[in-house]
Short mmCIF file of C-alpha atoms (C1' of nucleotides) in Angstrom, two decimals:
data_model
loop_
_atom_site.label_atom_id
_atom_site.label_comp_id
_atom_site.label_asym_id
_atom_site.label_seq_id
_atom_site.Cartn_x
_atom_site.Cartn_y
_atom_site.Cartn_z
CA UNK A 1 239.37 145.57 -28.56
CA UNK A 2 238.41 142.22 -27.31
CA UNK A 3 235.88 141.59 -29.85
CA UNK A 4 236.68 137.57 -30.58
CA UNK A 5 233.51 137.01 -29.01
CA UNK A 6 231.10 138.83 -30.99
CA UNK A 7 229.08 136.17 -31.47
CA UNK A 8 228.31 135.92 -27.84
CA UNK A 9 226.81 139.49 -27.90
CA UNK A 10 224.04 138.99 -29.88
CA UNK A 11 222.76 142.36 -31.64
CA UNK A 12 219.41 140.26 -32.77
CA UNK A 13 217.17 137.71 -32.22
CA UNK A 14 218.42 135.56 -34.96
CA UNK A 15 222.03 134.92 -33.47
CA UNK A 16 221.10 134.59 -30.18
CA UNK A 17 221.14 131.10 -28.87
CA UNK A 18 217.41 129.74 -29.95
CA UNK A 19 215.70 127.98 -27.05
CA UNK A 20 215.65 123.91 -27.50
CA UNK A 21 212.81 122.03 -28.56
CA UNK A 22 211.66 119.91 -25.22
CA UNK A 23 211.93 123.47 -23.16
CA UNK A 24 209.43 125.42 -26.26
CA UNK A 25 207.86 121.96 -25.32
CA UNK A 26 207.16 122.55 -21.72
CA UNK A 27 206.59 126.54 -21.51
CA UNK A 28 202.58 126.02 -22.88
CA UNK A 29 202.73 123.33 -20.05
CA UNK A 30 203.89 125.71 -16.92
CA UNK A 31 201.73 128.58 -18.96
CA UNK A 32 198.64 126.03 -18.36
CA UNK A 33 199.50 125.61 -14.40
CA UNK A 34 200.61 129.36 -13.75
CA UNK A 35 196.95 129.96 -14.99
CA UNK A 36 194.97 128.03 -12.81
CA UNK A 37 197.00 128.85 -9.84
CA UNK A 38 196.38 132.68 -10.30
CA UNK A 39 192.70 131.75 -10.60
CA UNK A 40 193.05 129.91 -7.23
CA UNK A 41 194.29 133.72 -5.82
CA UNK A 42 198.04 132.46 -6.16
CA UNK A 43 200.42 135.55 -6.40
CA UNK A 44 203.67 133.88 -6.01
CA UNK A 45 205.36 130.51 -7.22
CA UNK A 46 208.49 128.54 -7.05
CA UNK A 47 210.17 126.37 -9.43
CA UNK A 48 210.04 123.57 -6.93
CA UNK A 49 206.15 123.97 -6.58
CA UNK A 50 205.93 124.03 -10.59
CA UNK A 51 208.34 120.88 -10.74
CA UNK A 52 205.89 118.85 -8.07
CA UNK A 53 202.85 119.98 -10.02
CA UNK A 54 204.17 118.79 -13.50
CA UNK A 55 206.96 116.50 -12.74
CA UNK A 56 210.06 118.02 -14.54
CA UNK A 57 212.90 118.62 -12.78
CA UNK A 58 213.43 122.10 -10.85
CA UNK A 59 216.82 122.81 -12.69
CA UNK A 60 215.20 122.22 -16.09
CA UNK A 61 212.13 124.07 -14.84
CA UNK A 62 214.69 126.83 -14.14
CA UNK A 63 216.77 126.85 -17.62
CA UNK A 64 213.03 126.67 -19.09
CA UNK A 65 211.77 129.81 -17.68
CA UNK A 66 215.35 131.94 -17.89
CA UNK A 67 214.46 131.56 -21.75
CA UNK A 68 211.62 133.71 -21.41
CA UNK A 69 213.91 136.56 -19.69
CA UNK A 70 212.02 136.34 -16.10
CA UNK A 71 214.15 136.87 -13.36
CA UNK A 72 212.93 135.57 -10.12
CA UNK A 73 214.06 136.25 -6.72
CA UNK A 74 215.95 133.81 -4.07
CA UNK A 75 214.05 132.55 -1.58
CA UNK A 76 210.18 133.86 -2.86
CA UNK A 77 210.64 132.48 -6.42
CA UNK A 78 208.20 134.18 -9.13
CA UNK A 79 205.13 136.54 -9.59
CA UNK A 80 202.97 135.04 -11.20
CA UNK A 81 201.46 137.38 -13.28
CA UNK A 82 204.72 138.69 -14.78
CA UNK A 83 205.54 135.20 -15.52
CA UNK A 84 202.44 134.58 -17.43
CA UNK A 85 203.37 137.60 -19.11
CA UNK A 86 206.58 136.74 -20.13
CA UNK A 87 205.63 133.05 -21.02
CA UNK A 88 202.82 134.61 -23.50
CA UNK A 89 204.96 137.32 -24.59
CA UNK A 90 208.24 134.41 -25.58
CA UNK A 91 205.44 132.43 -27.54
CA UNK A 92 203.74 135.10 -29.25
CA UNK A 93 200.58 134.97 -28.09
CA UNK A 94 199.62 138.62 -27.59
CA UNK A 95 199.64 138.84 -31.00
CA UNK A 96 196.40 138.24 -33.31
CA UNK A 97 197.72 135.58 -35.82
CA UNK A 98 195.30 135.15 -38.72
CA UNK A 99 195.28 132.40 -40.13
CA UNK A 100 193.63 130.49 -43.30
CA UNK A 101 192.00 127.41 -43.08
CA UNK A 102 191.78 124.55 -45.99
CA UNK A 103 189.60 121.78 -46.05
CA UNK A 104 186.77 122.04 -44.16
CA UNK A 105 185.06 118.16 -43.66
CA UNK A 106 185.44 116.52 -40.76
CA UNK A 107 188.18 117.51 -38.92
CA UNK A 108 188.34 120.96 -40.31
CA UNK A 109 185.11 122.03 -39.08
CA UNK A 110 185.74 120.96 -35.77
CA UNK A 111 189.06 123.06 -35.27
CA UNK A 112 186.90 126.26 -36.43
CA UNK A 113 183.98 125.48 -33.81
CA UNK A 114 186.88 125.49 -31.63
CA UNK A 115 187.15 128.32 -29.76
CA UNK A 116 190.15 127.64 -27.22
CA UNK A 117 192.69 128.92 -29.53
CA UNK A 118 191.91 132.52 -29.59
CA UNK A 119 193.01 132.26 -25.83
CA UNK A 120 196.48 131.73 -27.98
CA UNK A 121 195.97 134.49 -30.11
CA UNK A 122 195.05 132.55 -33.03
CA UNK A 123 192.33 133.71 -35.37
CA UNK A 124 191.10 131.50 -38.53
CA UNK A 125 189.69 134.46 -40.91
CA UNK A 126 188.27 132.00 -43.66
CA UNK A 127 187.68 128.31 -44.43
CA UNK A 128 188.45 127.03 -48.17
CA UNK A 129 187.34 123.88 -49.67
CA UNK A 130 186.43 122.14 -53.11
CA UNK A 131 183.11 120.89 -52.32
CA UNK A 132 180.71 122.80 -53.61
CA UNK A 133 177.95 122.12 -51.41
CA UNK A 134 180.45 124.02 -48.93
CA UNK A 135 181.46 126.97 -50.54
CA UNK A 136 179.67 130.16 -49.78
CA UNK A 137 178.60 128.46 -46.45
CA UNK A 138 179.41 129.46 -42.90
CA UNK A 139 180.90 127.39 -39.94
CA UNK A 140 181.15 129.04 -36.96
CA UNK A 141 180.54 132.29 -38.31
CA UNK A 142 183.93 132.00 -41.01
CA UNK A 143 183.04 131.49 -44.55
CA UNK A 144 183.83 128.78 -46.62
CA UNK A 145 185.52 129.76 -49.82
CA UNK A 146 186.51 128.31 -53.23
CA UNK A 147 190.42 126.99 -53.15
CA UNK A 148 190.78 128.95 -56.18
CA UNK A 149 190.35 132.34 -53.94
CA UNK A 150 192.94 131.34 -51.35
CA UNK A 151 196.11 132.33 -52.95
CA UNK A 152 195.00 135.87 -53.91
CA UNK A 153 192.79 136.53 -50.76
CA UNK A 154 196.07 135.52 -48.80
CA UNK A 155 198.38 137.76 -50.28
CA UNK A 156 195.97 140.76 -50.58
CA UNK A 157 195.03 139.98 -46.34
CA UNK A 158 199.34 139.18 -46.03
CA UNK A 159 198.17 135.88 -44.11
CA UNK A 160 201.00 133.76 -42.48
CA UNK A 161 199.47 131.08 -40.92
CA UNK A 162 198.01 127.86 -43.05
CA UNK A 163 196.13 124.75 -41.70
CA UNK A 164 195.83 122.10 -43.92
CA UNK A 165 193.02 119.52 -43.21
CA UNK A 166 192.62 117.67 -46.36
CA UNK A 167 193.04 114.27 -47.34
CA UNK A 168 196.57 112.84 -48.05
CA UNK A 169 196.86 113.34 -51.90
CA UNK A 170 195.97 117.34 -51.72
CA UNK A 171 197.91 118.22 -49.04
CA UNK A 172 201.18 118.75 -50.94
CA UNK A 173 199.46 120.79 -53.09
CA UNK A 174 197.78 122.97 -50.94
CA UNK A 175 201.00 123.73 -49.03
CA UNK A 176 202.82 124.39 -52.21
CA UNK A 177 200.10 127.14 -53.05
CA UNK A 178 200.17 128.43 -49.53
CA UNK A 179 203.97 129.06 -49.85
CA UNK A 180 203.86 130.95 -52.88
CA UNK A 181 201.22 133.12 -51.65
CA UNK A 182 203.34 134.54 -48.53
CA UNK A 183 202.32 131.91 -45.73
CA UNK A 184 205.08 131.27 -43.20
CA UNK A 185 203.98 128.82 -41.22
CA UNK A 186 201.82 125.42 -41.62
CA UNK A 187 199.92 123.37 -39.42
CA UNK A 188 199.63 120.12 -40.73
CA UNK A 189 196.39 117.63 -39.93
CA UNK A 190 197.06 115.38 -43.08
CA UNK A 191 198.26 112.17 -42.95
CA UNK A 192 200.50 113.18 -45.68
CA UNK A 193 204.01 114.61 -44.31
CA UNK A 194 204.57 117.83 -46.57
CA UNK A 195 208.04 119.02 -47.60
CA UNK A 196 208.70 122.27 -47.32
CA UNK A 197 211.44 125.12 -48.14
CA UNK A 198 213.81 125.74 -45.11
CA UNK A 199 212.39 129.33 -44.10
CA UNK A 200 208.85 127.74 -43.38
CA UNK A 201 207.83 126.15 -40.70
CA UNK A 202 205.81 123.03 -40.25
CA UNK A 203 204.18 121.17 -37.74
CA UNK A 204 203.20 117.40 -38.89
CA UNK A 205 199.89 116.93 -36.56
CA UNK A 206 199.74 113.40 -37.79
CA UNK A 207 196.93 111.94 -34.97
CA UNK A 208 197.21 108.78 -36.19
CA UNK A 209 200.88 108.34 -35.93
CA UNK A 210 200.38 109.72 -32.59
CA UNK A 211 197.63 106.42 -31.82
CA UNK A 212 200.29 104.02 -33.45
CA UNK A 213 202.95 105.16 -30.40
CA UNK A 214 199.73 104.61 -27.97
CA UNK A 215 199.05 101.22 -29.86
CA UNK A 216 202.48 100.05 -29.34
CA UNK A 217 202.63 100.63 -25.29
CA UNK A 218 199.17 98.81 -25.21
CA UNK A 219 200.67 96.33 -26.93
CA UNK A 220 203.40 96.40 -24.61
CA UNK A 221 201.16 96.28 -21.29
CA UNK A 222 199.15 93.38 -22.75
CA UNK A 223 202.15 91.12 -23.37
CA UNK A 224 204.05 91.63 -20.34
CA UNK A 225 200.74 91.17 -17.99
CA UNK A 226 200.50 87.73 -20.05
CA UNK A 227 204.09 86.28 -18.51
CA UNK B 1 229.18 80.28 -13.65
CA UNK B 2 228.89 83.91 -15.43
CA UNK B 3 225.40 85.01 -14.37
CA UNK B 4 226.80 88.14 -13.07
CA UNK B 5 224.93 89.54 -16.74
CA UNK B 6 221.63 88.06 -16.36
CA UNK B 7 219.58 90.98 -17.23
CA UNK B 8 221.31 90.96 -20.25
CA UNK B 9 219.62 87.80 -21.05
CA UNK B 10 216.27 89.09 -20.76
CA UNK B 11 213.77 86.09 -20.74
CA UNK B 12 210.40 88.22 -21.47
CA UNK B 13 209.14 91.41 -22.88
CA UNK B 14 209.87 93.47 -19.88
CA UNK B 15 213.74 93.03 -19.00
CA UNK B 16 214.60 93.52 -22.54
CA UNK B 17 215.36 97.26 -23.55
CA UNK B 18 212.39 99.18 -25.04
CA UNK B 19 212.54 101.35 -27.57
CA UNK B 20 213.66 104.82 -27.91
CA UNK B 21 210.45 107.43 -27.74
CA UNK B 22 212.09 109.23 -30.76
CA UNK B 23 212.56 105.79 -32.28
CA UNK B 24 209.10 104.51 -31.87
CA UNK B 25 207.51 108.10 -33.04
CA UNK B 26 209.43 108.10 -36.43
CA UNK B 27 208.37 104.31 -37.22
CA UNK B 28 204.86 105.12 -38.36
CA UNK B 29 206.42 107.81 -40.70
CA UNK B 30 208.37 105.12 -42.44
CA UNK B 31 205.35 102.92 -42.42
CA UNK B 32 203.68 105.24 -44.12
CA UNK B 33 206.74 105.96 -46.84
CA UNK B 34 206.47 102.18 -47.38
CA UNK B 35 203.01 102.38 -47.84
CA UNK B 36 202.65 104.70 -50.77
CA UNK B 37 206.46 102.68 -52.26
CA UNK B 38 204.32 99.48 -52.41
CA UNK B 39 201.23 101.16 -54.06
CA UNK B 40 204.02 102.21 -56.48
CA UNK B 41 204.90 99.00 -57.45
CA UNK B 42 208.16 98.50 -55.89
CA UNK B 43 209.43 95.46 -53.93
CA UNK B 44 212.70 96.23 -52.40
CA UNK B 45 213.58 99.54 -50.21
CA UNK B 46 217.37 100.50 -49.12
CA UNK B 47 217.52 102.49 -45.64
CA UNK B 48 219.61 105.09 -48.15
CA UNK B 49 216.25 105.80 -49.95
CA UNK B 50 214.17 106.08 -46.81
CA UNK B 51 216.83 108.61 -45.29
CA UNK B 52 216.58 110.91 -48.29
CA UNK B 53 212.30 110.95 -48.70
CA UNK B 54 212.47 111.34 -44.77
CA UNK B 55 215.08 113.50 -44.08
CA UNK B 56 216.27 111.20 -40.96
CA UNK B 57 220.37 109.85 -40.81
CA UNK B 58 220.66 106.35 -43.09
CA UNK B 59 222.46 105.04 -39.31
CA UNK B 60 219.40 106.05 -37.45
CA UNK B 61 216.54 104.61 -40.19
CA UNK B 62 218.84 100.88 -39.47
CA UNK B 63 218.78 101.30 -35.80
CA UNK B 64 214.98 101.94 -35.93
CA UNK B 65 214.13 99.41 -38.21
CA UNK B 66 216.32 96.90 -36.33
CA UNK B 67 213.86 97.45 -33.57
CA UNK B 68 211.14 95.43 -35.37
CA UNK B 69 213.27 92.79 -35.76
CA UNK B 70 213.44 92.90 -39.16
CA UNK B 71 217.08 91.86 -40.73
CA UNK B 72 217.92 93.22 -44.24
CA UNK B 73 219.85 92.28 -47.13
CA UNK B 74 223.30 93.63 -47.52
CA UNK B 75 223.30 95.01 -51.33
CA UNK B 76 219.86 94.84 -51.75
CA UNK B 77 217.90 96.58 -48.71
CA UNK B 78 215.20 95.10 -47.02
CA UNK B 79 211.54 93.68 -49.20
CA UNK B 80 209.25 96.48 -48.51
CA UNK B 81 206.17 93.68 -47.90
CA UNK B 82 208.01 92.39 -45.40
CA UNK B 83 208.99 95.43 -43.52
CA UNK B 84 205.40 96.79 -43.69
CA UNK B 85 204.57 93.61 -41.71
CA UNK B 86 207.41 93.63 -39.28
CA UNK B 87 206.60 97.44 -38.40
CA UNK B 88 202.54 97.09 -38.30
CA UNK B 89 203.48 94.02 -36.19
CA UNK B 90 205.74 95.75 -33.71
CA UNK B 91 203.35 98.85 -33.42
CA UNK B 92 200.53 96.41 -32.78
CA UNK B 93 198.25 97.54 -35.06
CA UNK B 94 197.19 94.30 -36.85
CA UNK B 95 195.07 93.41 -33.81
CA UNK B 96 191.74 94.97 -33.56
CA UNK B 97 191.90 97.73 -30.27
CA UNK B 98 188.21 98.50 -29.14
CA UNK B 99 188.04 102.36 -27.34
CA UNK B 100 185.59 104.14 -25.57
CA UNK B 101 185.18 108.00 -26.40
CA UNK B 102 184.02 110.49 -23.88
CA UNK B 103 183.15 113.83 -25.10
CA UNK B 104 180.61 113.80 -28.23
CA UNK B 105 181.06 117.47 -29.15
CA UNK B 106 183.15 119.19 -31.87
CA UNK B 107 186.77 117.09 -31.68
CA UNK B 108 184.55 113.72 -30.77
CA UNK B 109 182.01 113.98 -33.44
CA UNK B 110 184.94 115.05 -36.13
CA UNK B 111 187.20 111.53 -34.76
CA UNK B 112 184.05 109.80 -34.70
CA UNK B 113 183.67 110.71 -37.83
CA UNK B 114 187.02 110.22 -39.50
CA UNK B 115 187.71 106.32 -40.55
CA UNK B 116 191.77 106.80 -41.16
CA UNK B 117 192.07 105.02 -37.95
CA UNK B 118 190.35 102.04 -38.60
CA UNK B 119 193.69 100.91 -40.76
CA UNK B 120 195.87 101.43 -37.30
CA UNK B 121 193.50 98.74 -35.51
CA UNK B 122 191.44 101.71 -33.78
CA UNK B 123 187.60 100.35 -33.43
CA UNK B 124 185.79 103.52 -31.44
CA UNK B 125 182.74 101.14 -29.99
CA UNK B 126 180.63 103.53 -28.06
CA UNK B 127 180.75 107.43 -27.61
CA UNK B 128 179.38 109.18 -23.87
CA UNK B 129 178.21 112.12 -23.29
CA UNK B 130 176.22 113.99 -20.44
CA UNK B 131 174.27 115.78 -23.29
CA UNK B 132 170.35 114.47 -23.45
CA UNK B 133 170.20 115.75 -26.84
CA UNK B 134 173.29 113.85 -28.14
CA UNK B 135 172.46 110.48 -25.65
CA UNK B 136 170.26 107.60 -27.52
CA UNK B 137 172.04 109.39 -30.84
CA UNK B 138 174.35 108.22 -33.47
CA UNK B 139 177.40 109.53 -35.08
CA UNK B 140 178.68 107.40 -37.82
CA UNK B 141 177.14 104.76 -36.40
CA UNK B 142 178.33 105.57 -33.24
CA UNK B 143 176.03 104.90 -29.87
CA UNK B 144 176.32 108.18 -28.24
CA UNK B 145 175.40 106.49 -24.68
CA UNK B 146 174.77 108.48 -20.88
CA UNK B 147 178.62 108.93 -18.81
CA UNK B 148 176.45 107.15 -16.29
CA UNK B 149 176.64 103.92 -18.28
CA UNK B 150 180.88 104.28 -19.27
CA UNK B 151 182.22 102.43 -16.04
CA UNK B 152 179.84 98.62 -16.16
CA UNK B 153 179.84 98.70 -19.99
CA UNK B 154 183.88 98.96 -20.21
CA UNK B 155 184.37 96.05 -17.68
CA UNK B 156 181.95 93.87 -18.96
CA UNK B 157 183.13 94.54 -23.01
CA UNK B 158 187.20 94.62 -21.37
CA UNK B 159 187.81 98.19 -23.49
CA UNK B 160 191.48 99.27 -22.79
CA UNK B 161 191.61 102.64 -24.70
CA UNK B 162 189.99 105.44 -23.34
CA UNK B 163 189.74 108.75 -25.59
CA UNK B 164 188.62 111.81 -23.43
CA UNK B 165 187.14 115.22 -25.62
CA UNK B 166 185.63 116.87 -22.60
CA UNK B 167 186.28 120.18 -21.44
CA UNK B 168 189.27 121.04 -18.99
CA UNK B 169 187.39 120.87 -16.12
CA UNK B 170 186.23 117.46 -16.34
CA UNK B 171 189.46 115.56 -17.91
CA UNK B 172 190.67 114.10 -14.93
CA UNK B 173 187.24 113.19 -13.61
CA UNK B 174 186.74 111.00 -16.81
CA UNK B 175 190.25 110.02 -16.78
CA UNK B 176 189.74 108.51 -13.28
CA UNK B 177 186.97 106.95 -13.84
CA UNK B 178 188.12 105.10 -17.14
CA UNK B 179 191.30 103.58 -14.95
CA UNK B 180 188.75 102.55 -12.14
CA UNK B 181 187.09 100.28 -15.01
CA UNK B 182 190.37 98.45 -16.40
CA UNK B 183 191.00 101.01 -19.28
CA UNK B 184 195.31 101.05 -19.89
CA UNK B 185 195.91 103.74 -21.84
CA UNK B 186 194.17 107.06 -22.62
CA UNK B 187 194.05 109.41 -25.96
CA UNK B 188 193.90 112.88 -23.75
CA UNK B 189 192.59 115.76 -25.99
CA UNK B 190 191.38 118.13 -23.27
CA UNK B 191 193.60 120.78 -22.64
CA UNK B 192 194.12 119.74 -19.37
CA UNK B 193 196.81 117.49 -18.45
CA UNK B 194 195.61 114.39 -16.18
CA UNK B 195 197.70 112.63 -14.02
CA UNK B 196 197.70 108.71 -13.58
CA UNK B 197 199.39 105.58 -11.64
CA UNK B 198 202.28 104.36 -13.38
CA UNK B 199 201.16 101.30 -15.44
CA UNK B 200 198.65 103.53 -17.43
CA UNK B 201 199.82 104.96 -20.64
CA UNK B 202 198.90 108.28 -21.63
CA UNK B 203 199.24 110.67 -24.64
CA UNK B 204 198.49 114.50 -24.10
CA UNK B 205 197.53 116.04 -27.17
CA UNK B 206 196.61 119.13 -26.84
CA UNK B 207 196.23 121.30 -29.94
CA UNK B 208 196.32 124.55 -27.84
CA UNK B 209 199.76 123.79 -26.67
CA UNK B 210 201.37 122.55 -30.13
CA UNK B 211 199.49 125.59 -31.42
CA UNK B 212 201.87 127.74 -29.32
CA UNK B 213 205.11 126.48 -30.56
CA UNK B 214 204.18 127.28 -34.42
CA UNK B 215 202.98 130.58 -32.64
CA UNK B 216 206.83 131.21 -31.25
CA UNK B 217 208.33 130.13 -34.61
CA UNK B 218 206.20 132.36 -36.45
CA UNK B 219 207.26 135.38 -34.23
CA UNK B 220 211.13 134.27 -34.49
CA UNK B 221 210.52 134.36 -38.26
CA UNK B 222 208.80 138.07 -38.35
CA UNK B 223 211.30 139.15 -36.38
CA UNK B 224 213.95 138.23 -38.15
CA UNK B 225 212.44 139.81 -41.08
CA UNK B 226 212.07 142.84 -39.37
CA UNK B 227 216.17 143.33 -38.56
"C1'" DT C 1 235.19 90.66 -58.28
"C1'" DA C 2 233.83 95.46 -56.97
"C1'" DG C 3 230.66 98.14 -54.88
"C1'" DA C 4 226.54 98.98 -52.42
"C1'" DT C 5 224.43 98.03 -48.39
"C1'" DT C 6 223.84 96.16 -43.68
"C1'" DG C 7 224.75 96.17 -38.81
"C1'" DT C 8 227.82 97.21 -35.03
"C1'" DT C 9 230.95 99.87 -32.32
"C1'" DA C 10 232.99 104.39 -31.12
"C1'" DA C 11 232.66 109.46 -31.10
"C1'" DT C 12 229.90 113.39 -30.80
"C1'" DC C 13 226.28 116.22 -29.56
"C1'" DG C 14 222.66 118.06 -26.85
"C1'" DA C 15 219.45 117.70 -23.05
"C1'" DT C 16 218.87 116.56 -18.32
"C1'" DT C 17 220.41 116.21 -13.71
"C1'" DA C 18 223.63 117.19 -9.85
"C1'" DA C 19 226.41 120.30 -7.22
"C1'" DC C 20 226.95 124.62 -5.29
"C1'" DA C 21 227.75 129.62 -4.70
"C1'" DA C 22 224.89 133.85 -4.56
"C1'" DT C 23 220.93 136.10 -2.83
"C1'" DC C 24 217.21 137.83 -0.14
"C1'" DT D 1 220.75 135.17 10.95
"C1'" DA D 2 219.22 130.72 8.87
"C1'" DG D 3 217.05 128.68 5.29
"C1'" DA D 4 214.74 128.54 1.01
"C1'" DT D 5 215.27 129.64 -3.49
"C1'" DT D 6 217.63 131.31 -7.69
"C1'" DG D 7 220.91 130.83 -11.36
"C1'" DT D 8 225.21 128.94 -13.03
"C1'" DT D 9 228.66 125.52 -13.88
"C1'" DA D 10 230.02 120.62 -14.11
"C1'" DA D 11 228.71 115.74 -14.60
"C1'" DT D 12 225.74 112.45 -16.51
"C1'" DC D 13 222.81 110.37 -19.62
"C1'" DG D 14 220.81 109.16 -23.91
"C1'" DA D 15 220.18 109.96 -28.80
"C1'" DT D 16 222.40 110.91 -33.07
"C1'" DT D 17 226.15 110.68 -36.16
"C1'" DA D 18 230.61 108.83 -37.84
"C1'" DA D 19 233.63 105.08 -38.85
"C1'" DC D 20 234.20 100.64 -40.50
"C1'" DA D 21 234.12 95.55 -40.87
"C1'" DA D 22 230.97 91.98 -42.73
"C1'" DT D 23 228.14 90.53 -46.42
"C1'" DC D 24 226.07 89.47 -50.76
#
DNA sequence: TAGATTGTTAATCGATTAACAATC
DNA sequence: TAGATTGTTAATCGATTAACAATC
């Protein structure tokens, strides 16, 4: 019966061969490009002309975009509009993804003024915080909530999308409540890393980690123009 | 007279190997670790105990740390003070790293407004904007000055960190504009990517784009659910 | 001392790049 | 057709993990 190989014929998406990190990486990247360039009246493109645009190797460039399930053709390459497609389709972005929002100073406020993500699909549905000179307010047009409604208001609305933009100490917490009230995945502005059961999913958007690496290479440039 | 190896030998920053990028993005995470340890009271840390709070391989955590120079103790570990030092020291973040922000809406107000940074060495000296209503203003005791004045001021104060909120459209434009005026490295948060000469560092962060991956994870996850 | 830990060297793993046949 | 491009397979490169001697 020749079946030793089962495992190659994937009947779902969970045993299938899950695309690596560096290409998920890249495919908002060529998604950015393939957008202006159909703006600019482009109908066709090439892995070559994507790999000059964003310097990444054709091949890779290639393996990148096979994960989405285009197929191009030799010699003309790509349409660009089914590529799009595809490339929004692979990251789920058709899709509306509410999300809930918790802790709304600084930083938190300025992600809901933000209005680039619902170009991604991505719609924050309410705003919880502790202070009450908050609560009951608006920011952008999405209320601002007590943290004691969130867990109940997420399970009732079956939200699975958290952002956490508290300080360091609460952030733990907050992600802990989130969990048990049926949210999936977490996007993570604290400074605080958060642990987290293996079926959830976390992104650590730690921006001052990310200035420490751009600290270091100044650092770097400073000390090797003084030689 | 065996000099076949001299690059081996490296005599200055340069020659000598750098760092890994994975390497030098997971230091700041132990930093942090070590932080809160110390606040706890303790003295001494083994890489063991950082590899199980962090989750990374106990090999991996010694050939990071080994990086900063720092030697430990076999037995004990390594003293946490000193470690602290060795990594704030390698990530350059004990010296004081004026920046120049352009963009004074949402995202530049909000980092404006956050003072996390300040511990990493970040001083944000002067905000621009093409705004009249935000120009001659003040966020956090910010000068929100005209773009007009961004090129003289950052050659005459010798600003090396450029942090661009502006929209899409005008990234680059800001972007070249910084380089043209001595700025090294740039903190990109437009969702455009820019493109610079080689001995300028940049980091691209843009939210959109990390936003897409949780967005793919999330729809692996339903999916899954849905078998 | 015995045992925990460091630091180094070798093996493994996974991503990138190179080579090349297939295609239009 | 000839040539550009795709898509696959093999080779390379670099990061992670495993093994283990040195150390206190």
């Amino acid at each position: 019966m020749e079946q030793e190989n089962i495992m190659d014929i994937p009947e779902n998406g969970l045993l299938s061969k899950s695309i690596p990190e560096p290409s998920l990486r890249r495919l908002p990247k060529y998604l950015n490009l393939l957008i202006r360039l159909k703006n600019q009246g482009r109908e066709i493109v090439s892995c070559t002309h994507i790999s000059k645009a964003l310097q990444v190797d054709p091949t890779l460039v290639r393996k990148d975009l096979s994960f989405t399930g285009m197929k191009g053709k030799p010699k003309t390459g790509f349409p660009i509009t089914g590529l799009i497609n595809s490339i929004e389709v692979f990251l789920n972005l058709k899709n509306i993804k509410e999300a809930f929002m918790v802790g709304a100073g600084n930083l938190g406020s300025a992600l809901l003024r933000y209005d680039g993500f619902a170009r991604y699909g991505l719609r924050i549905v309410a705003a919880f915080d502790n202070n009450p000179d908050k609560i009951g307010g608006e920011i952008n047009g999405i209320k601002v909530l007590g943290v004691d409604k969130l867990q109940n208001l997420a399970r009732r609305m079956h939200i699975h999308i958290g952002i956490i933009t508290v300080p360091a100490l609460a952030a733990q917490e907050m992600a802990d409540m989130m969990i048990e009230s049926g949210i999936k995945a977490i996007w993570n502005f604290s400074s605080m890393e958060i642990s987290v059961p293996d079926h959830i999913f976390v992104i650590n958007e730690n921006l001052a980690n990310s200035f420490a690496v751009l600290s270091h290479k100044l650092g770097q440039i400073q000390s090797a123009q003084n030689e």
